[in-house]
XYZ file of C-alpha atoms in Angstrom:
171
model
C 118.935 107.222 121.959
C 116.209 105.887 119.823
C 117.702 103.417 117.566
C 115.382 101.487 116.137
C 111.809 104.172 115.460
C 109.468 101.498 114.267
C 107.987 100.240 117.982
C 107.296 104.421 118.800
C 106.286 104.705 114.924
C 104.048 101.955 115.416
C 102.995 103.107 118.993
C 102.139 106.006 118.117
C 100.164 104.533 115.698
C 97.862 102.657 116.696
C 96.943 104.936 119.857
C 96.218 107.788 116.826
C 94.135 104.067 115.840
C 92.004 103.520 119.131
C 91.099 107.112 118.929
C 90.129 107.457 115.444
C 88.475 104.024 115.744
C 86.696 104.323 119.619
C 86.197 108.069 118.212
C 83.912 106.514 114.585
C 81.538 104.074 117.165
C 80.464 106.119 119.492
C 79.671 108.860 117.056
C 78.344 106.038 115.319
C 76.071 105.315 118.183
C 74.475 109.117 118.398
C 73.612 109.238 115.496
C 71.949 105.076 115.694
C 70.140 107.342 118.890
C 69.303 110.206 117.128
C 67.775 108.558 114.345
C 65.591 106.488 116.681
C 64.791 103.480 113.750
C 64.951 99.950 114.160
C 66.849 97.216 111.672
C 64.669 94.742 111.547
C 63.016 94.662 114.890
C 65.933 95.768 116.772
C 65.574 97.914 119.670
C 67.276 101.784 118.514
C 68.947 102.150 122.172
C 70.592 99.286 122.782
C 71.870 98.783 118.904
C 73.578 102.980 120.222
C 74.365 100.872 123.597
C 76.104 98.470 122.094
C 78.051 100.296 119.170
C 79.586 102.819 122.216
C 80.794 99.423 123.833
C 81.464 97.929 120.806
C 83.910 101.620 120.119
C 85.450 101.925 123.752
C 86.057 97.488 123.653
C 87.428 98.323 120.952
C 90.274 101.315 121.372
C 91.015 99.250 124.575
C 92.339 96.379 122.587
C 94.136 99.132 120.361
C 95.271 101.221 122.999
C 97.171 98.278 124.864
C 98.386 97.767 121.155
C 100.326 100.466 121.836
C 101.140 100.582 125.154
C 102.772 96.529 124.368
C 104.889 98.217 121.399
C 105.791 101.909 124.010
C 107.287 99.118 126.207
C 109.133 97.894 122.797
C 110.535 100.901 122.306
C 111.663 102.076 125.874
C 113.517 98.872 126.291
C 114.296 97.902 122.716
C 113.779 94.285 123.025
C 111.355 92.027 121.418
C 107.806 91.886 123.233
C 107.533 88.628 125.020
C 104.531 86.424 126.157
C 100.994 88.436 126.416
C 102.679 91.260 124.945
C 103.580 89.496 121.716
C 100.397 87.508 121.117
C 98.276 91.082 121.087
C 100.198 92.314 118.688
C 100.485 89.642 115.804
C 96.390 89.885 116.930
C 96.869 93.698 115.802
C 98.464 91.723 112.362
C 95.990 89.603 112.287
C 93.263 92.344 112.660
C 95.076 94.556 110.642
C 94.996 91.877 107.577
C 91.485 91.274 108.569
C 90.360 94.455 108.072
C 92.461 95.878 105.056
C 90.560 92.562 102.738
C 87.281 94.253 103.876
C 87.531 97.649 103.466
C 89.661 96.935 100.128
C 85.620 95.933 99.299
C 83.928 98.970 101.408
C 85.394 101.036 101.726
C 87.730 101.889 99.607
C 92.154 101.247 98.143
C 92.627 104.724 100.749
C 91.331 103.284 103.626
C 93.176 99.625 102.260
C 97.015 101.714 101.617
C 96.769 102.845 105.591
C 95.690 99.048 106.814
C 98.255 97.537 105.118
C 100.993 100.209 105.848
C 99.743 99.440 109.797
C 99.709 95.616 109.120
C 103.493 96.596 106.880
C 104.561 98.622 110.284
C 103.332 96.288 113.741
C 105.094 93.508 111.256
C 108.274 95.478 111.226
C 108.109 95.217 114.885
C 108.488 91.824 115.057
C 110.007 90.611 113.258
C 112.777 93.479 114.377
C 112.719 92.601 117.626
C 113.308 89.036 117.181
C 115.863 87.197 118.907
C 118.010 90.342 118.763
C 120.128 92.438 121.865
C 120.607 95.688 121.630
C 123.522 97.105 119.923
C 125.023 97.527 123.166
C 124.585 94.441 124.803
C 126.619 91.241 122.792
C 123.225 88.359 122.533
C 125.437 86.253 124.431
C 125.908 88.407 127.386
C 124.574 86.810 130.930
C 123.834 89.435 134.344
C 126.613 87.595 135.853
C 129.079 87.892 134.341
C 128.842 85.805 131.832
C 128.626 82.004 134.414
C 126.052 79.406 135.220
C 124.499 79.176 138.434
C 127.045 76.645 139.307
C 129.127 79.021 138.041
C 130.181 77.682 134.457
C 130.692 79.760 131.370
C 127.059 80.208 130.264
C 126.084 76.619 127.725
C 126.847 74.413 130.255
C 131.096 73.803 127.916
C 133.916 73.505 131.429
C 135.965 74.751 128.791
C 134.384 77.720 128.233
C 133.676 76.327 124.108
C 130.563 77.003 121.466
C 126.935 77.342 124.298
C 125.452 75.537 121.140
C 128.465 72.354 119.763
C 126.978 70.416 117.247
C 126.106 66.455 117.290
C 128.678 64.224 117.351
C 130.029 62.547 113.722
C 127.964 59.156 113.455
C 130.218 56.037 113.102
C 129.618 53.030 111.449
C 129.935 49.276 112.864
């Protein structure tokens, strides 16, 4: 059952973008190789190979981000650790690419980049600190008991796991 489809959409969009970027850089590498022209004295073969390698690395990065979004969708949980860092870095990359594409490519590419940025941020914010709808946020896998048998939260009386601090007293 799909509860929040935004992570599925982000996974598909990032995977398509990964394939598109890898394909575009590969095509540019082939064009440079067939032109056999030098840019500021650089070897055309080095430019061609570096374009292809850069496209594959950048495509693999976006594919890894798509995998993280897919895991978020399947698990219905917020990304943690390296996955969260990858999605945040992908959001930053899309913001920077959006800024560059406004001036270099046009407003349609800018809108696409900002839309993907918004989707990634939506995944990060939608799943942030929330439990799945069918699971209460304070449910523990061992029946609500901590490792020592006391209720979760450390309060032996079964109170709230977050208790307010005692009121200050004046001497």
